[in-house]
CSV table of C-alpha atoms in Angstrom, one decimal:
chain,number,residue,atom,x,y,z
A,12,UNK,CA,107.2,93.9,102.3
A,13,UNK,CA,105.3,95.9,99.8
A,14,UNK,CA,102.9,93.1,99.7
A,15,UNK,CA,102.5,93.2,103.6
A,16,UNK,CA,99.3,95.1,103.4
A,17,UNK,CA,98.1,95.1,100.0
A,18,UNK,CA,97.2,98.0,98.5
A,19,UNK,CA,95.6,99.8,94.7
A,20,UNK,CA,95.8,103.2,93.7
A,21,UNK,CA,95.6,105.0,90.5
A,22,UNK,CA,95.3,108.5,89.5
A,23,UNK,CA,93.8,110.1,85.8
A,24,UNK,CA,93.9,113.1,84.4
A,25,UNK,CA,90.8,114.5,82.8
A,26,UNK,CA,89.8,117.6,81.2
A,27,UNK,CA,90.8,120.2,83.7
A,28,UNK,CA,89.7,117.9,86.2
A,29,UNK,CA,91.7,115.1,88.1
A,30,UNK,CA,90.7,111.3,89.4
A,31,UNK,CA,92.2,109.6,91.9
A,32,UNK,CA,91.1,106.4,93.7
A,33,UNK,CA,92.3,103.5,95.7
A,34,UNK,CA,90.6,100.1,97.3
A,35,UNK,CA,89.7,99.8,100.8
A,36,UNK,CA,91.2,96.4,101.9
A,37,UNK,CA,93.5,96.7,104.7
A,38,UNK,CA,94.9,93.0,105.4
A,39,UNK,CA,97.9,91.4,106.9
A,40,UNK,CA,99.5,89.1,104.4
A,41,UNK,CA,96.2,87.0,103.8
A,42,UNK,CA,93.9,87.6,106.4
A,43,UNK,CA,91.8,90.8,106.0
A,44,UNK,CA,91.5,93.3,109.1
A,45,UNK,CA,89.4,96.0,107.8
A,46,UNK,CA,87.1,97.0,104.5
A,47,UNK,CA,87.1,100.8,105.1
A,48,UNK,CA,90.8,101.8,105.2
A,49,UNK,CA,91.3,105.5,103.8
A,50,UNK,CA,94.4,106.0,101.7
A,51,UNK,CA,94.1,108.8,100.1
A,52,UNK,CA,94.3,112.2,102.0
A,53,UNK,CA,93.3,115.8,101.5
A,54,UNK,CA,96.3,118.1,101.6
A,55,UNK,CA,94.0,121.1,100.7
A,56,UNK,CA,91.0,121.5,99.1
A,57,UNK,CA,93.2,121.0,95.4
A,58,UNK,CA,95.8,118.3,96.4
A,59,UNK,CA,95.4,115.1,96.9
A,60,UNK,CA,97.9,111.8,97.9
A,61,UNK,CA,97.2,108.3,98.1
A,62,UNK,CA,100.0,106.2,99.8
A,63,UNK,CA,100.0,102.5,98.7
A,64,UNK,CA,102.4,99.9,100.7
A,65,UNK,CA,102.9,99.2,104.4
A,66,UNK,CA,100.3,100.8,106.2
A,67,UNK,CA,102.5,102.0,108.8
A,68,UNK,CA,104.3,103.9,106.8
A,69,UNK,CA,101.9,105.2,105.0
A,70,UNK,CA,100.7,106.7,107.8
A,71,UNK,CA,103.6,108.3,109.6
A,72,UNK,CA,104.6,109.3,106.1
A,73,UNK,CA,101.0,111.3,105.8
A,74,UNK,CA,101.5,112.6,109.1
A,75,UNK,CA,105.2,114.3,108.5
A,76,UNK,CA,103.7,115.6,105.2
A,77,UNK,CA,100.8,117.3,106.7
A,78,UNK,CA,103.2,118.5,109.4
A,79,UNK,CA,105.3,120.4,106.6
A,80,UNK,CA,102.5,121.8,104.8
A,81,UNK,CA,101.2,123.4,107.9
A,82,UNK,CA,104.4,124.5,108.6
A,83,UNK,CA,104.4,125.5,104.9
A,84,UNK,CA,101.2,127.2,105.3
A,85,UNK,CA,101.8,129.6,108.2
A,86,UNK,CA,105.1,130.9,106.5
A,87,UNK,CA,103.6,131.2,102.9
A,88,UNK,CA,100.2,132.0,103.7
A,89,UNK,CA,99.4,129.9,101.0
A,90,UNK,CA,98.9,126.6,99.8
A,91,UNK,CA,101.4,124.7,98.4
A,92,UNK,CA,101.4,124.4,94.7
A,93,UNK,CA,101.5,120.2,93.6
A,94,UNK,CA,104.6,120.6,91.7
A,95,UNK,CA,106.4,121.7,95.0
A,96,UNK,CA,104.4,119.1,96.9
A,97,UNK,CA,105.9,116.4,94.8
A,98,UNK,CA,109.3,117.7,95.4
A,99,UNK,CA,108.6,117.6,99.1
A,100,UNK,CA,107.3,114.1,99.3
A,101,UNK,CA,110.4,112.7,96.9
A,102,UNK,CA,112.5,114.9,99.3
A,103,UNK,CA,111.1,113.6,102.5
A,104,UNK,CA,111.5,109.7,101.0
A,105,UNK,CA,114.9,110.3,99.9
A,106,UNK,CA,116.2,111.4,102.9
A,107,UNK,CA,115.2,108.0,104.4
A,108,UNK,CA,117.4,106.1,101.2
A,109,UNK,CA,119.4,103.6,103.0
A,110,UNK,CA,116.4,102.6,105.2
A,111,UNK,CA,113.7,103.8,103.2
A,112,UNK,CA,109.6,104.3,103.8
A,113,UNK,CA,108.0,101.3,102.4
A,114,UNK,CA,105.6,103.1,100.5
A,115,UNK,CA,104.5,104.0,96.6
A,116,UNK,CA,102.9,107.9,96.8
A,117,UNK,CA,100.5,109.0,94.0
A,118,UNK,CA,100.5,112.6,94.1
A,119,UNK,CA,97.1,114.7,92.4
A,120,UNK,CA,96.4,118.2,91.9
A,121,UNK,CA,95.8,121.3,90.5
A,122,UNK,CA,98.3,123.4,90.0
A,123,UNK,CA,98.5,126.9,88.4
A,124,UNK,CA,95.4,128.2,86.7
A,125,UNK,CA,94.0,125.0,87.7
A,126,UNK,CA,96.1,122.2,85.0
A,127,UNK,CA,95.7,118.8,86.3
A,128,UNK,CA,98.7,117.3,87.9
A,129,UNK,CA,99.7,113.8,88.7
A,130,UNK,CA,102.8,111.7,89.9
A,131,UNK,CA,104.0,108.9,91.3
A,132,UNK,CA,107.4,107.8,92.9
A,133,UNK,CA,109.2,105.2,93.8
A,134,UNK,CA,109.7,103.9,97.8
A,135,UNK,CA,113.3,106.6,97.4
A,136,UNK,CA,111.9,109.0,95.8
A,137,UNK,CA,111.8,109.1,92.1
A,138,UNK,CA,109.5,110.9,90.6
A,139,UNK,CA,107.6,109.6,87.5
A,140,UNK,CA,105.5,112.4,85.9
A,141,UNK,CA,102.9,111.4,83.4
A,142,UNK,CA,100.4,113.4,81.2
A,143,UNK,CA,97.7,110.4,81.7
A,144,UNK,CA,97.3,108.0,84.5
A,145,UNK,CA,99.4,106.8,87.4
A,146,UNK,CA,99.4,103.5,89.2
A,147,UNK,CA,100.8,102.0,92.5
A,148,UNK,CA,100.4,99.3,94.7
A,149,UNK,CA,100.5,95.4,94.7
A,150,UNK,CA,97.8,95.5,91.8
A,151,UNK,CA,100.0,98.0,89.7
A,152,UNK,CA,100.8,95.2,86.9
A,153,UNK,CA,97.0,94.5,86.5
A,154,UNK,CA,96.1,98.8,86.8
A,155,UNK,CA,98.8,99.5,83.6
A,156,UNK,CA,96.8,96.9,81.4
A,157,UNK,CA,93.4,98.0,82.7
A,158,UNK,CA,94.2,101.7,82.3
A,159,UNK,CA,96.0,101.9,79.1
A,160,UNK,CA,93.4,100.0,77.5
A,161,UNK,CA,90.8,102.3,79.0
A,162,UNK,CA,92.0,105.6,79.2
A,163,UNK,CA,91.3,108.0,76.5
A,164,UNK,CA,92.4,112.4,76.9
A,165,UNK,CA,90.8,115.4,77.7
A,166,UNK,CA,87.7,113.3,79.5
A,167,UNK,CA,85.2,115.3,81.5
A,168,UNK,CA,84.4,114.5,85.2
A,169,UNK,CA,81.7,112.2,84.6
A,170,UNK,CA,82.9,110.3,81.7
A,171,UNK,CA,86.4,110.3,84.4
A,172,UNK,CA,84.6,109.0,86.9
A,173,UNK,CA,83.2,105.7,85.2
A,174,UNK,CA,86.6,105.3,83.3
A,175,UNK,CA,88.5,105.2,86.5
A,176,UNK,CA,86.2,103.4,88.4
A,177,UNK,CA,86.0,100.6,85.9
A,178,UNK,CA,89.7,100.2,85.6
A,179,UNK,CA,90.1,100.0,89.5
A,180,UNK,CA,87.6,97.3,90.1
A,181,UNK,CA,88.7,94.7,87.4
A,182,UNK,CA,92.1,95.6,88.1
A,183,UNK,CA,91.3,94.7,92.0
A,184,UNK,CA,89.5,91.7,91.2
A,185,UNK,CA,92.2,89.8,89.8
A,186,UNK,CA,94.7,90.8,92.9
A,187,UNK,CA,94.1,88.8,96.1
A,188,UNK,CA,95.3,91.6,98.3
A,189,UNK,CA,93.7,94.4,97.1
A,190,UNK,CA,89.7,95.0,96.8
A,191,UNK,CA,86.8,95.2,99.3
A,192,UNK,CA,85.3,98.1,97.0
A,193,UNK,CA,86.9,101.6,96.0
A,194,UNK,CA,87.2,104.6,97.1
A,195,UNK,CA,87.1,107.6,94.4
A,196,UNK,CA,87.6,110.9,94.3
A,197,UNK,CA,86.8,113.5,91.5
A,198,UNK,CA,88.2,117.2,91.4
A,199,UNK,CA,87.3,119.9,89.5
A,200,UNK,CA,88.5,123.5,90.2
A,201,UNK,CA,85.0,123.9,92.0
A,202,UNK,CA,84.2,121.1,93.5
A,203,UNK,CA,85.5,117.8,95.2
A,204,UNK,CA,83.5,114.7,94.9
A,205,UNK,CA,83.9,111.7,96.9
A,206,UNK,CA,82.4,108.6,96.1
A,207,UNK,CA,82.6,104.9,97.6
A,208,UNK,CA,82.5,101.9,95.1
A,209,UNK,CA,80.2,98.6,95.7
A,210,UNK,CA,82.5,96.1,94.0
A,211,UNK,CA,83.8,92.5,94.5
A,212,UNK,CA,83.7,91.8,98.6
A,213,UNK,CA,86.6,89.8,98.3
B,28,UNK,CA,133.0,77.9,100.9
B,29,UNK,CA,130.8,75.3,99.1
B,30,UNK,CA,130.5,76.3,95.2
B,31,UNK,CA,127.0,77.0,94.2
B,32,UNK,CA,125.8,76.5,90.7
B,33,UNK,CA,123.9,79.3,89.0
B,34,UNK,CA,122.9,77.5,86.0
B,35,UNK,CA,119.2,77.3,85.3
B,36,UNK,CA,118.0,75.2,82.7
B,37,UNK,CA,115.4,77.2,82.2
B,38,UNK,CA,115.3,80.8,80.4
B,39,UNK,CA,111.8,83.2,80.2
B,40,UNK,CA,111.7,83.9,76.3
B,41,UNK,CA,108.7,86.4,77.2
B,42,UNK,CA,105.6,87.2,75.2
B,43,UNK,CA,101.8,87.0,75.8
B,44,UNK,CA,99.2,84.9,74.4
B,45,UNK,CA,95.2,85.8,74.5
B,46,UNK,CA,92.4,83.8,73.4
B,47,UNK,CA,88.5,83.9,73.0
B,48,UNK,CA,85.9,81.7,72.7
B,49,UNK,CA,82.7,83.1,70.5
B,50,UNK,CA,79.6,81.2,69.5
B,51,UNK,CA,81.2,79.7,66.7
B,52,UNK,CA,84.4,80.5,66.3
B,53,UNK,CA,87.7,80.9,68.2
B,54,UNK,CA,90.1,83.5,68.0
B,55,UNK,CA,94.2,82.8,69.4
B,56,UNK,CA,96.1,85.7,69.5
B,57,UNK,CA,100.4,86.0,70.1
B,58,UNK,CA,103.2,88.0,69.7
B,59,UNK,CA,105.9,87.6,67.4
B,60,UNK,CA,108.5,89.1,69.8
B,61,UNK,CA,111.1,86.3,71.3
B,62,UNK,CA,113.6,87.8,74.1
B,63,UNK,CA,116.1,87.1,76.4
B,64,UNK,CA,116.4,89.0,79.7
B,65,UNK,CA,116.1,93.0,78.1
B,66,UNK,CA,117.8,92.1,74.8
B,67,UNK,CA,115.7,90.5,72.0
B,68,UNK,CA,116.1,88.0,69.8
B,69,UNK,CA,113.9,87.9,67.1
B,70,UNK,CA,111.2,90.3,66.2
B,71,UNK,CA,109.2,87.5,63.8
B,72,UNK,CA,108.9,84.1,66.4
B,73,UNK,CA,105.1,82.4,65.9
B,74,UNK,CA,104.2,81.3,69.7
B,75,UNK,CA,101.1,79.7,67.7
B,76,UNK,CA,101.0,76.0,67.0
B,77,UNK,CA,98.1,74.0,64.9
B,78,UNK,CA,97.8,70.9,67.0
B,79,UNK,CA,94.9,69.8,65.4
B,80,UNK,CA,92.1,70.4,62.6
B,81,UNK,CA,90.3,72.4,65.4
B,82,UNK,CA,92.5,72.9,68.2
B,83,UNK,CA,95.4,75.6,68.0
B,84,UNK,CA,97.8,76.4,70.9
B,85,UNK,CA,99.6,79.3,71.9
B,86,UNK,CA,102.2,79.5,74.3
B,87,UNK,CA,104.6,82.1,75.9
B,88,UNK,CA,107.7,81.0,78.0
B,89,UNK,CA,110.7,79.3,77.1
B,90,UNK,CA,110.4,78.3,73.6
B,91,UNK,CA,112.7,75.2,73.8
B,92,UNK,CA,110.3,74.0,75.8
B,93,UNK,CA,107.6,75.3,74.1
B,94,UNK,CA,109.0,73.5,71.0
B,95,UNK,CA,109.5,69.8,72.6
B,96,UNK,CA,105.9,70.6,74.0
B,97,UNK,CA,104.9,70.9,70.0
B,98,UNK,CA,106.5,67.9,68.8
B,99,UNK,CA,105.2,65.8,71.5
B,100,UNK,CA,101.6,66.5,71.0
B,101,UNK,CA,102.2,66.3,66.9
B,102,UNK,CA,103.7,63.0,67.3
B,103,UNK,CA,100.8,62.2,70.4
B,104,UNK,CA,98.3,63.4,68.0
B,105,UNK,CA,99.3,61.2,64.4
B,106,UNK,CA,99.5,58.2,66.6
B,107,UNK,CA,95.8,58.9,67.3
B,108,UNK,CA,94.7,59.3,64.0
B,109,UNK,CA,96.3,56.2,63.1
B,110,UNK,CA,94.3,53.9,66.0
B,111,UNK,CA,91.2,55.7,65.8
B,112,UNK,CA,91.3,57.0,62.0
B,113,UNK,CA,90.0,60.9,63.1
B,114,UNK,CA,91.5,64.0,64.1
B,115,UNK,CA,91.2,64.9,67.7
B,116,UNK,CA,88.5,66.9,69.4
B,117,UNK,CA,89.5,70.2,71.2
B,118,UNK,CA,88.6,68.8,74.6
B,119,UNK,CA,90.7,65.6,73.9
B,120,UNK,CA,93.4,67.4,72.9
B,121,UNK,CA,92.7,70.0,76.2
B,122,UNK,CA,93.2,66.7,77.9
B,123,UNK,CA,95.9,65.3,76.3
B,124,UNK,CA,97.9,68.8,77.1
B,125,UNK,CA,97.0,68.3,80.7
B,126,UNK,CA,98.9,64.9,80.9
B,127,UNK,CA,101.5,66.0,79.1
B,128,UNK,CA,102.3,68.7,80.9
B,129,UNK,CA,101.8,67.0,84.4
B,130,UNK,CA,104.1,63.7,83.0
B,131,UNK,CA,106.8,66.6,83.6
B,132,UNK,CA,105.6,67.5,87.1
B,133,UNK,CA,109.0,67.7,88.8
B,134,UNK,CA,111.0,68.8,85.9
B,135,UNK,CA,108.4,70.7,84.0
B,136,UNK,CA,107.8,72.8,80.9
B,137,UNK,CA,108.4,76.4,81.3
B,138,UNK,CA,105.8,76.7,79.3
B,139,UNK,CA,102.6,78.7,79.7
B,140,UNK,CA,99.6,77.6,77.4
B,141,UNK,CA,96.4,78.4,76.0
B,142,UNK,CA,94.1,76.2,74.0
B,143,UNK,CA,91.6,77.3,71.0
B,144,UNK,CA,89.4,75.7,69.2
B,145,UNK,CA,85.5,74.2,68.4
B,146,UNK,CA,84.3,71.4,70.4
B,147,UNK,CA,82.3,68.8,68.7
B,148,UNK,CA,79.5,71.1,68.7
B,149,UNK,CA,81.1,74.0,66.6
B,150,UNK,CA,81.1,76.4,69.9
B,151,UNK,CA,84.0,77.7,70.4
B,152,UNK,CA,86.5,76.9,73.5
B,153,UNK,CA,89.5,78.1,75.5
B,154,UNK,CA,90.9,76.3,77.7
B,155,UNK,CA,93.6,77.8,79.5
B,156,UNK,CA,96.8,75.9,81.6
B,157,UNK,CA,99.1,76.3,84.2
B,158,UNK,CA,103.0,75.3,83.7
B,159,UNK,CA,102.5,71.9,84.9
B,160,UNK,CA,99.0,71.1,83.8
B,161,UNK,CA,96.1,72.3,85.8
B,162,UNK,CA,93.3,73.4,83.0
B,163,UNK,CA,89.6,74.7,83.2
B,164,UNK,CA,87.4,75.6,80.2
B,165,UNK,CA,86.9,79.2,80.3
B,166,UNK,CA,85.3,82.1,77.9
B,167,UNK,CA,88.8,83.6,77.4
B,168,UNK,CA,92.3,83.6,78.7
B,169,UNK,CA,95.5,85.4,78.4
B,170,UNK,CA,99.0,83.8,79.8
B,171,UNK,CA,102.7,85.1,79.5
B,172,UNK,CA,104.4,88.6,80.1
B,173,UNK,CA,101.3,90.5,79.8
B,174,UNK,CA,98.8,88.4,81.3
B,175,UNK,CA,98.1,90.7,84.0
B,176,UNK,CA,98.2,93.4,81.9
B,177,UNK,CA,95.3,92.2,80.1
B,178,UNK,CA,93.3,90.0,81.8
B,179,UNK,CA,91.5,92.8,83.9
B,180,UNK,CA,90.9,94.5,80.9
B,181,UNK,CA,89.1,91.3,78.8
B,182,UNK,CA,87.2,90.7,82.4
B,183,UNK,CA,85.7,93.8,82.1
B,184,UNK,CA,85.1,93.5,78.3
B,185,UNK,CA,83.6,90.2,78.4
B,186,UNK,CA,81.7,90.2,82.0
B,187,UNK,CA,79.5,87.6,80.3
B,188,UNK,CA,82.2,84.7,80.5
B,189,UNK,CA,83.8,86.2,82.7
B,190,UNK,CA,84.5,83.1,85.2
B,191,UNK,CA,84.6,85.5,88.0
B,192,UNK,CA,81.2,85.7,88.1
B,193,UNK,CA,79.9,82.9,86.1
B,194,UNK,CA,81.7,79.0,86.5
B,195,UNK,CA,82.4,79.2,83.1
B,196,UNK,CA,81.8,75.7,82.0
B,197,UNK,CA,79.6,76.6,78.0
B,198,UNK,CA,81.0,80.3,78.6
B,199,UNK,CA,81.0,82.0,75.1
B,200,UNK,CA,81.1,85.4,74.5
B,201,UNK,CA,78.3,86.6,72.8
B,202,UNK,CA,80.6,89.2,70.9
B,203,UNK,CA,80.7,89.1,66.9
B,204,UNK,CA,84.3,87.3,65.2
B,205,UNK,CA,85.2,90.9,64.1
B,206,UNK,CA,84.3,92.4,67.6
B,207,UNK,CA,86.4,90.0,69.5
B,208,UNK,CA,89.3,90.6,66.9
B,209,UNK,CA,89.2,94.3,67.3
B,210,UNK,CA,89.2,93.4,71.2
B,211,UNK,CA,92.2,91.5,70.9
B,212,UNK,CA,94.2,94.4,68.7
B,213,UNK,CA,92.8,96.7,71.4
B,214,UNK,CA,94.2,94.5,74.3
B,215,UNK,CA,97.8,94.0,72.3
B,216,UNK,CA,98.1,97.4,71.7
B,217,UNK,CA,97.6,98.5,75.3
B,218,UNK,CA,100.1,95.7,76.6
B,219,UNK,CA,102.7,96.7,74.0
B,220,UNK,CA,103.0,100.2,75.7
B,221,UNK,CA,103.3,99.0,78.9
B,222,UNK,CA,105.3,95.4,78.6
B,223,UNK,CA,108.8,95.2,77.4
B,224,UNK,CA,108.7,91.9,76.6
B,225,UNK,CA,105.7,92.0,74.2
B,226,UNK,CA,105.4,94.1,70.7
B,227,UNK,CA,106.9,93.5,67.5
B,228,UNK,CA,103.9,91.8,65.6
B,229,UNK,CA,100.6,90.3,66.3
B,230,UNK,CA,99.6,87.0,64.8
B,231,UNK,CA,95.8,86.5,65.0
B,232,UNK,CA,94.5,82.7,64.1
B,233,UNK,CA,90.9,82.7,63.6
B,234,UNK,CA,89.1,79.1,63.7
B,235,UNK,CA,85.8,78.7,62.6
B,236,UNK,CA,83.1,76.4,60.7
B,237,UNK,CA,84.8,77.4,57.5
B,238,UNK,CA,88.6,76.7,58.3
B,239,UNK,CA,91.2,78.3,59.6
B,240,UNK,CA,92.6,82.0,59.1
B,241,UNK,CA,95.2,84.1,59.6
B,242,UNK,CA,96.0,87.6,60.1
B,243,UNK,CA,98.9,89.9,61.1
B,244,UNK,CA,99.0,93.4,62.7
B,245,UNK,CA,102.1,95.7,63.6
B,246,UNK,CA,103.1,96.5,67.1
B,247,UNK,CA,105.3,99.1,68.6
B,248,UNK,CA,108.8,97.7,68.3
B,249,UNK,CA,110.6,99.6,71.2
């Protein structure tokens, strides 16, 4: 059911900057219905989560978070912090444990005095917090090779940009469900910058 | 209630094998890890097997199987030095795999294989194989555990043969033997972290116009 849709994300963590970037095949077991599906979403203007796994849930799972953080929002007067975010999101799924959301968050911001921040969690919940890189989705196995191979610390944006956009595309190219380009996005505490990749249309 | 059986004749002893074809030479890679669903076995198992003068396979899988695969081809192999007094060429042996493995189509070796070697021009090959036989001549190839692991990464690495966007029939990669070696520590390492099933020790074969060579490197061990 996790392969339903097909789906890639992964997340890095740069020099006081963050990556995060997914594919943009939406498909139905083996027939593809659309090349520009978004999966990651703007919480605010320093948070960031992609949701990889059935589509549906994906999306009434994005639309209960941004629910809370408005709600969040009015009473704080603030924005919520990614740490808390995280704890929200695993909150939210775990409720749901004995018929769960079908989806794989990957959580990016940045959090006090702008550290980078990533996580990822399973369909109930569990948080995994790494220092490096994150992965989800049907191509995860073929993102953990690409990535580890690839990924090196305390990268700036640029540098980021082209090591996480490599790692996406030949990860996606050898996963049948997953590819029809990329979609990335680069944050730095001043500026957000979102690009689309040209990769294999397949 | 009918009683049914849940004993498979087959076990996945884990592992990964990666090989790549240069201009001249051939480098197989392994790793010495053998397991058996999360425990191990041995820490110091060769997956690599010298079919031939120029032809070396690895393979991850179930090693039983991976052993009577061995023996077969050694025994397939003297029998053809005996008829046609020479050793075999790496595409005859590629071929000879292929039948093997498909004589077993509907009990077949859990085994997954790759091929080195230098064709009977001195370029190097890789062919790689399917469980029951279905091969194609390719630039590189890695099969077991953490194929998928590192194939993305060696597609990026070696676009050139790369036969996603090249059919790869004479792909060689135009990297130097100690380039492609480093590439295969490099891919080894990163797999290690992220695959329980391979670590332990890497055991690089190196075939080229001079002979044959060996080399060992540590891997994690947890």
């Amino acid at each position: 059911i996790f392969e339903y849709n097909g789906s890639a994300l992964v997340a890095m963590v740069g020099k006081n900057c963050f990556a995060i970037a997914s594919d943009r095949r939406l498909g139905v077991q083996l027939q593809t219905i659309a090349t520009d599906f978004q999966r990651i979403y703007k919480i605010h203007d320093k948070l960031f989560i992609g949701l990889a796994g059935l589509a549906t849930d994906a999306q009434t799972l994005y639309q209960k978070l941004v629910f809370r953080h408005k709600l969040y929002q009015l009473r704080e007067e603030r924005d919520m912090k990614p740490q808390t975010f995280a704890s929200l999101v695993s909150a939210l799924l775990y409720e749901k444990r004995f018929g769960p959301f079908f989806c794989q968050p990957v959580i990016a911001g940045l959090g006090d005095e702008d550290k980078p921040f990533i996580c990822t969690m399973d369909s109930i919940g569990a948080k995994e917090l790494a220092k490096d890189f994150v992965v989800a989705g049907t191509a995860s196995e073929s993102l953990y090779g690409a990535c580890e191979a690839m990924f090196k610390p305390d990268m700036e944006a640029e540098e980021l940009f082209e090591t996480i956009s490599q790692a996406l595309l030949s990860s996606v190219d050898r996963d049948c469900l997953s590819g029809w380009g990329g979609h990335v996005y680069v944050v730095t505490p001043t500026e957000v910058t979102e690009r689309i990749l040209k990769g294999r249309m397949d | 209630m009918k009683q049914q059986s849940n004993w498979s004749p087959y076990d996945n002893n884990g592992g990964t094998c990666v090989a790549i074809a240069g201009a001249d030479y051939c480098v197989i890679a392994a790793d010495t890890r053998m397991s058996t669903g999360y425990s191990i076995l041995t820490r110091d198992y060769s997956k690599i097997c010298q079919l031939a003068e120029k032809s070396v396979m690895a393979s991850s899988g179930f090693q039983a199987d991976v052993r009577a695969l061995q023996k077969v081809l050694a025994a397939r192999h003297l029998i053809y030095q005996h008829q046609h007094n020479k050793q075999m060429s790496c595409p005859a042996m590629a071929q000879l795999l292929s039948n093997t493995l498909y004589y077993k189509r509907f009990f077949p070796y859990y085994a997954f294989n790759v091929l080195g070697g230098l064709d009977n021009e001195g370029k190097g090959c890789v062919f790689t194989y399917d469980a029951v036989g279905s091969y194609e001549r390719v630039g590189y190839s890695s099969q077991g555990s953490g194929s998928t692991l590192i194939m993305p990464f060696l597609d990026n690495q070696l676009k050139s043969p790369s036969p996603l966007l090249l059919s790869a029939q004479d792909a060689v990669t135009p990297l130097s033997e100690l380039e492609a070696i480093d590439l295969v520590k490099t891919c080894f390492a990163s797999a290690t972290e992220r695959d329980i099933y391979t670590g332990d020790k890497l055991e690089i074969v190196v075939l080229n116009a001079d002979g044959i060579r060996r080399e060992h490197m540590e891997l994690r061990k947890d």
